[in-house]
Coordinates of C-alpha atoms in Angstrom, one line a residue:
X1 CA 21.8 -45.1 109.9
X2 CA 18.3 -42.5 109.0
X3 CA 18.4 -43.0 106.0
X4 CA 18.5 -47.5 106.0
X5 CA 15.4 -46.3 108.3
X6 CA 13.3 -43.9 106.5
X7 CA 13.3 -46.2 103.6
X8 CA 12.1 -49.1 105.8
X9 CA 9.3 -46.5 106.3
X10 CA 8.3 -45.5 103.7
X11 CA 9.1 -48.4 100.9
X12 CA 8.7 -51.6 103.3
X13 CA 6.5 -50.4 105.9
X14 CA 4.6 -47.5 103.8
X15 CA 3.5 -45.5 106.8
X16 CA 0.8 -42.9 106.4
X17 CA 3.1 -40.1 105.6
X18 CA 6.4 -40.0 104.6
X19 CA 8.9 -39.7 106.2
X20 CA 12.1 -37.3 105.5
X21 CA 15.7 -38.1 107.3
X22 CA 15.8 -34.0 107.7
X23 CA 12.3 -34.3 109.5
X24 CA 12.8 -37.0 111.4
X25 CA 12.8 -36.0 114.7
X26 CA 10.1 -33.5 114.1
X27 CA 7.9 -36.9 112.4
X28 CA 8.1 -39.0 115.6
X29 CA 7.8 -36.3 117.9
X30 CA 4.5 -36.6 118.4
X31 CA 4.1 -40.6 119.1
X32 CA 1.5 -40.9 116.2
X33 CA 3.9 -42.5 113.6
X34 CA 5.5 -44.9 116.2
X35 CA 2.1 -46.1 117.1
X36 CA 1.1 -46.5 113.1
X37 CA 4.7 -48.8 113.3
X38 CA 3.3 -51.6 116.5
X39 CA 0.0 -51.5 114.5
X40 CA 1.5 -52.5 111.3
X41 CA 2.7 -55.6 113.4
X42 CA -0.5 -56.3 115.4
X43 CA 1.0 -55.2 118.5
X44 CA -0.5 -51.5 118.3
X45 CA -4.4 -53.0 119.2
X46 CA -6.3 -49.1 119.9
X47 CA -4.4 -47.7 117.6
X48 CA -7.8 -45.6 116.3
X49 CA -7.2 -44.0 119.9
X50 CA -4.2 -41.8 118.7
X51 CA -4.4 -38.4 117.8
X52 CA -2.4 -36.9 114.7
X53 CA -2.6 -33.5 116.5
X54 CA 1.2 -31.9 118.3
X55 CA -0.8 -30.2 121.3
X56 CA 0.6 -31.5 124.4
X57 CA -2.4 -33.6 125.9
X58 CA -2.2 -35.7 122.1
X59 CA 1.1 -36.8 122.9
X60 CA 0.7 -37.5 126.6
X61 CA -2.4 -40.3 125.3
X62 CA 0.1 -41.1 122.3
X63 CA 3.3 -41.8 124.2
X64 CA 1.7 -43.6 127.3
X65 CA -0.1 -46.1 124.7
X66 CA 3.2 -47.3 122.6
X67 CA 4.9 -47.8 126.2
X68 CA 3.6 -51.9 126.8
X69 CA 4.1 -52.9 123.2
X70 CA 8.2 -51.3 123.0
X71 CA 7.9 -53.4 126.5
X72 CA 6.9 -56.2 125.3
X73 CA 9.2 -56.5 122.2
X74 CA 12.4 -55.7 125.2
X75 CA 13.2 -52.6 123.3
X76 CA 14.6 -50.0 126.2
X77 CA 11.5 -47.3 126.5
X78 CA 10.4 -45.0 130.4
X79 CA 9.5 -41.3 130.8
X80 CA 12.6 -39.8 130.0
X81 CA 12.8 -41.3 126.3
X82 CA 9.5 -39.9 125.7
X83 CA 10.5 -36.8 126.8
X84 CA 14.1 -36.8 125.0
X85 CA 11.5 -37.2 121.9
X86 CA 8.8 -34.9 122.4
X87 CA 11.5 -32.2 123.1
X88 CA 12.4 -34.0 119.3
X89 CA 16.6 -34.1 120.3
X90 CA 18.3 -35.3 118.8
X91 CA 19.7 -39.3 117.1
X92 CA 16.6 -39.8 120.4
X93 CA 14.2 -41.4 117.5
X94 CA 16.6 -42.4 115.2
X95 CA 18.5 -44.6 118.1
X96 CA 14.3 -46.0 119.3
X97 CA 13.2 -46.4 115.4
X98 CA 16.4 -49.1 115.1
X99 CA 16.3 -50.6 118.2
X100 CA 12.4 -51.1 116.5
X101 CA 13.5 -52.5 113.8
X102 CA 15.7 -55.2 115.1
X103 CA 13.0 -56.5 117.7
X104 CA 10.4 -56.2 114.8
X105 CA 13.0 -58.3 112.3
X106 CA 13.4 -60.9 115.1
X107 CA 9.7 -61.2 116.3
X108 CA 9.0 -61.1 112.0
X109 CA 11.6 -64.3 111.9
X110 CA 10.2 -66.3 115.0
X111 CA 6.7 -66.1 113.3
X112 CA 4.8 -64.5 116.8
X113 CA 2.0 -62.5 117.1
X114 CA 1.1 -60.2 119.9
X115 CA -0.8 -62.6 121.5
X116 CA 1.6 -65.2 121.4
X117 CA 5.1 -63.2 122.5
X118 CA 1.8 -62.3 125.3
X119 CA 1.3 -65.9 126.8
X120 CA 4.7 -67.1 126.3
X121 CA 5.5 -64.0 128.7
X122 CA 5.8 -65.4 132.5
X123 CA 3.0 -64.0 134.8
X124 CA 6.0 -62.9 137.7
X125 CA 7.5 -60.5 134.9
X126 CA 4.3 -59.4 132.9
X127 CA 2.2 -58.5 136.2
X128 CA 6.0 -56.3 137.2
X129 CA 5.5 -54.8 133.3
X130 CA 1.8 -54.2 134.5
X131 CA 3.3 -52.0 137.7
X132 CA 5.9 -50.7 135.8
X133 CA 3.8 -48.9 133.1
X134 CA 1.5 -47.4 135.6
X135 CA 4.4 -45.9 137.9
X136 CA 5.7 -44.5 133.6
X137 CA 2.4 -43.2 133.2
X138 CA 2.4 -41.2 136.6
X139 CA 5.8 -39.5 135.9
X140 CA 4.8 -39.1 132.2
X141 CA 2.0 -37.2 133.2
X142 CA 4.1 -34.8 136.0
X143 CA 7.1 -34.5 133.4
X144 CA 4.3 -33.3 130.3
X145 CA 3.2 -29.8 130.6
X146 CA -0.3 -29.5 130.7
X147 CA -2.2 -28.2 127.2
X148 CA -3.5 -25.5 129.2
X149 CA -0.8 -24.5 130.9
X150 CA 1.0 -24.1 127.9
X151 CA -1.9 -22.4 126.2
X152 CA -1.6 -20.2 129.2
X153 CA 1.9 -19.4 128.3
X154 CA 1.5 -18.7 124.8
X155 CA -0.9 -16.7 125.4
X156 CA 1.3 -14.9 128.4
X157 CA 4.2 -14.7 125.7
X158 CA 1.8 -13.7 122.9
X159 CA 0.7 -10.3 125.4
X160 CA 4.4 -9.9 126.4
X161 CA 5.3 -10.2 122.5
X162 CA 3.0 -7.0 122.1
X163 CA 3.8 -5.5 125.1
X164 CA 7.4 -5.0 124.6
X165 CA 6.6 -3.9 120.8
X166 CA 4.1 -1.6 122.6
X167 CA 6.9 -0.2 124.3
X168 CA 9.0 0.0 121.6
X169 CA 6.5 1.8 119.7
X170 CA 6.4 4.4 122.8
X171 CA 9.7 4.9 122.8
X172 CA 10.0 5.5 119.3
X173 CA 7.9 7.8 119.2
X174 CA 9.5 9.4 122.1
X175 CA 12.6 9.5 119.9
X176 CA 10.5 10.8 117.1
X177 CA 9.5 14.1 119.6
X178 CA 12.4 14.9 121.3
X179 CA 14.5 14.8 118.0
X180 CA 11.4 16.5 116.3
X181 CA 12.2 19.3 119.6
X182 CA 15.8 19.2 119.2
X183 CA 15.3 20.2 115.5
X184 CA 12.7 22.8 116.4
X185 CA 15.0 24.3 119.0
X186 CA 18.1 24.4 116.8
X187 CA 15.9 25.9 113.7
X188 CA 15.1 28.5 117.0
X189 CA 18.6 29.2 117.8
X190 CA 19.9 29.8 114.3
X191 CA 17.0 32.4 114.0
X192 CA 18.2 34.0 116.9
X193 CA 22.0 33.8 115.8
X194 CA 20.3 35.5 112.3
X195 CA 18.8 38.0 114.0
X196 CA 21.6 38.9 115.9
X197 CA 23.8 39.0 113.2
X198 CA 21.2 41.2 111.0
X199 CA 21.5 43.5 113.9
X200 CA 25.2 43.7 114.2
X201 CA 25.5 44.5 110.5
X202 CA 22.3 46.8 111.2
X203 CA 24.7 48.3 113.8
X204 CA 27.7 48.5 111.8
X205 CA 25.7 50.5 108.4
X206 CA 24.7 53.3 111.2
X207 CA 28.0 53.4 113.1
X208 CA 29.5 54.1 109.5
X209 CA 27.0 56.6 108.0
X210 CA 27.7 58.4 111.3
X211 CA 31.6 58.1 110.5
X212 CA 30.9 59.7 107.4
X213 CA 28.7 62.1 108.1
X214 CA 30.6 63.6 110.8
X215 CA 33.0 66.6 109.3
X216 CA 36.3 66.5 110.2
X217 CA 38.0 70.0 110.9
X218 CA 41.5 70.7 111.0
X219 CA 43.2 71.2 114.5
X220 CA 45.3 74.4 114.6
X221 CA 48.3 74.2 115.2
X222 CA 49.6 74.2 118.3
X223 CA 52.0 77.6 118.3
X224 CA 49.2 79.5 117.2
X225 CA 46.3 77.7 120.2
X226 CA 48.9 78.1 123.2
X227 CA 48.8 81.8 122.6
X228 CA 45.5 82.7 121.8
X229 CA 44.9 80.9 125.4
X230 CA 47.2 82.8 127.0
X231 CA 45.7 86.1 125.1
X232 CA 42.4 84.7 126.4
X233 CA 43.8 85.0 130.5
X234 CA 45.2 88.7 130.5
X235 CA 42.3 89.9 129.2
X236 CA 40.2 88.3 132.0
X237 CA 42.5 89.4 134.4
X238 CA 42.3 92.6 133.4
X239 CA 38.8 92.5 133.5
X240 CA 38.9 91.5 136.8
X241 CA 41.4 94.1 138.1
X242 CA 38.9 96.7 136.4
X243 CA 35.6 95.4 138.2
X244 CA 38.0 95.8 141.5
X245 CA 39.2 99.8 140.9
X246 CA 36.0 100.2 140.1
X247 CA 34.4 98.4 143.4
X248 CA 36.9 100.3 144.9
X249 CA 36.4 103.5 143.9
X250 CA 32.5 102.9 144.5
X251 CA 32.9 101.8 148.5
X252 CA 35.1 105.0 149.2
X253 CA 32.6 107.2 148.0
X254 CA 29.9 105.4 150.2
X255 CA 32.3 106.3 153.2
X256 CA 32.8 109.9 152.3
X257 CA 29.4 110.4 152.0
X258 CA 28.4 109.0 155.3
X259 CA 31.4 110.4 157.3
X260 CA 32.7 107.4 158.4
X261 CA 35.8 107.4 156.7
X262 CA 39.0 107.5 159.2
X263 CA 41.8 105.0 158.8
X264 CA 41.3 105.3 155.0
X265 CA 43.3 108.7 153.0
X266 CA 44.4 109.5 150.2
X267 CA 47.9 108.4 150.6
X268 CA 46.9 105.0 151.7
X269 CA 44.1 105.0 148.8
X270 CA 47.0 105.7 145.8
X271 CA 49.4 102.9 146.2
X272 CA 46.7 100.6 147.2
X273 CA 45.1 101.3 143.8
X274 CA 48.1 101.0 142.1
X275 CA 49.0 97.7 143.7
X276 CA 45.5 96.4 142.4
X277 CA 46.5 97.7 139.0
X278 CA 49.5 96.1 138.4
X279 CA 48.4 92.3 140.6
X280 CA 46.0 90.0 138.1
X281 CA 46.4 87.4 140.7
X282 CA 44.3 88.5 142.8
X283 CA 40.7 86.4 143.6
X284 CA 36.9 88.1 142.4
X285 CA 35.9 86.6 145.7
X286 CA 38.1 88.6 148.4
X287 CA 37.8 91.9 146.2
X288 CA 34.3 91.6 146.2
X289 CA 34.0 94.6 149.5
X290 CA 29.8 95.4 150.4
X291 CA 29.7 98.9 151.0
X292 CA 27.7 99.4 154.2
X293 CA 28.9 99.5 157.5
X294 CA 27.5 96.6 159.3
X295 CA 29.9 94.5 157.2
X296 CA 32.7 96.0 159.1
X297 CA 30.9 96.0 162.7
X298 CA 30.8 92.2 161.8
X299 CA 34.7 92.1 161.1
X300 CA 35.6 93.5 164.1
X301 CA 33.1 91.8 165.9
X302 CA 33.8 88.3 164.4
X303 CA 38.0 89.2 165.5
X304 CA 37.1 90.2 168.8
X305 CA 35.3 86.2 169.8
X306 CA 38.4 84.8 167.9
X307 CA 40.3 86.7 170.6
X308 CA 38.7 86.3 173.4
X309 CA 38.3 82.2 172.2
X310 CA 42.1 81.7 171.8
X311 CA 42.3 83.4 175.3
X312 CA 40.6 81.4 176.9
X313 CA 41.6 78.2 175.1
X314 CA 45.4 79.5 176.6
X315 CA 43.6 79.7 180.2
X316 CA 42.6 76.5 180.1
X317 CA 45.7 74.9 178.8
X318 CA 47.6 75.9 181.6
X319 CA 45.7 75.4 184.7
X320 CA 45.0 71.6 183.2
X321 CA 49.6 71.9 182.9
X322 CA 49.6 73.0 186.6
X323 CA 47.0 70.2 187.8
X324 CA 49.2 67.7 185.6
X325 CA 53.0 69.2 187.4
X326 CA 50.4 69.1 191.2
X327 CA 49.7 66.2 191.0
X328 CA 53.2 64.5 189.6
X329 CA 54.5 65.8 192.7
X330 CA 52.1 64.1 195.0
X331 CA 53.4 61.0 193.3
X332 CA 57.2 61.1 193.4
X333 CA 56.9 62.9 197.5
X334 CA 54.4 59.5 198.1
X335 CA 56.6 57.1 200.6
X336 CA 57.3 53.3 198.5
X337 CA 56.2 51.9 201.9
X338 CA 53.2 53.0 201.3
X339 CA 52.8 50.9 198.4
X340 CA 54.1 48.0 199.6
X341 CA 51.1 48.0 201.8
X342 CA 48.1 48.7 199.6
X343 CA 49.6 45.6 197.8
X344 CA 49.9 43.4 200.6
X345 CA 46.9 44.0 202.1
X346 CA 45.2 43.3 198.3
X347 CA 46.8 40.4 198.3
X348 CA 45.3 39.5 201.8
X349 CA 42.2 40.0 201.1
X350 CA 42.1 37.8 197.5
X351 CA 44.1 35.0 200.0
X352 CA 40.5 35.1 202.7
X353 CA 38.1 35.0 199.7
X354 CA 39.8 32.0 197.9
X355 CA 40.3 30.2 201.7
X356 CA 36.7 31.2 202.2
X357 CA 35.2 29.7 199.0
X358 CA 37.3 26.4 199.8
X359 CA 35.7 26.1 203.2
X360 CA 32.6 26.1 201.6
X361 CA 33.0 23.7 199.2
X362 CA 34.4 21.3 202.0
X363 CA 31.9 21.6 203.9
X364 CA 29.8 20.9 201.5
X365 CA 31.7 17.8 199.8
X366 CA 31.4 16.5 203.8
X367 CA 27.7 16.6 204.1
X368 CA 26.7 14.3 200.7
X369 CA 29.3 12.0 202.0
X370 CA 27.2 12.1 204.9
X371 CA 24.3 11.8 202.9
X372 CA 25.8 8.6 200.8
X373 CA 26.5 6.8 203.7
X374 CA 23.0 6.8 205.6
X375 CA 21.5 5.9 202.3
X376 CA 23.9 2.7 202.0
X377 CA 23.2 1.9 205.8
X378 CA 20.4 1.9 204.9
X379 CA 20.1 0.0 201.3
X380 CA 22.0 -2.6 203.7
X381 CA 19.4 -2.5 206.4
X382 CA 16.8 -3.2 204.3
X383 CA 18.6 -5.7 202.2
X384 CA 19.1 -7.8 206.0
X385 CA 15.0 -7.4 206.3
X386 CA 14.5 -8.8 203.6

């Protein structure tokens, strides 16, 4: 059907612009070609005021002017059809042109002009149609947005698009910076790993050199080593014994020169020296004896002090034991009635203190109840007076 309509428009009517079926809805969305078709049949007297622009104001002007001729032809047309054509909905413009084609062919066969059709129409329907045209224009104004609003919307869309592009660029820049930072961190990490690897390699090389420079001394056999240790111990003990013998000899000589030796004799010295010579396990700390009289006096004094202290401790221990025995005997001789009397007296004191506390508490509660009764009595009196 669209091909037939296009052939009629292009060949028969010869419109100013050739119409293709593929762009049919787009070509008729402005309303200019509809007005040109009506003008070809002498139904659109104000065609010179039509506009070919695709702005909102041009569309509103064109579709406002094509409504009366279409109503005169009897083609159904209202604001909804106009809005669908302006929004380029598929099939709406084709259906409208087909209805116009049928109505115009009838008019052509009847040989009527636009003025004749206007005069033939009754007065009442014509007046009603004028009211309908006014209503159509007002409703079409509310449906079609103003060009200023559309321009502002386009400007806002452009700014939104630019803002979106700017955000995308910023995000891209941030992502690039993050990638660079990650790349730098990865390079630094690789460098640190390489440094650690070099340091470990250098340390291993140094340790290998040290191990290579160490002279490996062969260990002696175990038997020889043990024999040498035993020989050293025997020599050390022998040397210590000789030193002890020398010190004792010097001490005896000093005591003879001072005339203070009374308890030491030649008979006792011989066996002592023989024992010291034969004993190699004597400690050197006990064998270094002082050669003065003060040393012997200090030893005697210390022994006396230890003896006195031991006697004093023994006396104190005996005294404490006697006191404990006396106390235990006194406790056994105490009659059992005394314990019972003491326990009875203690229980009586506890009962008396408990009763005293209970009596005091009851007295306080009684006073509080009296105060509450007086308060409620006064409150009742005030309520009755009021």
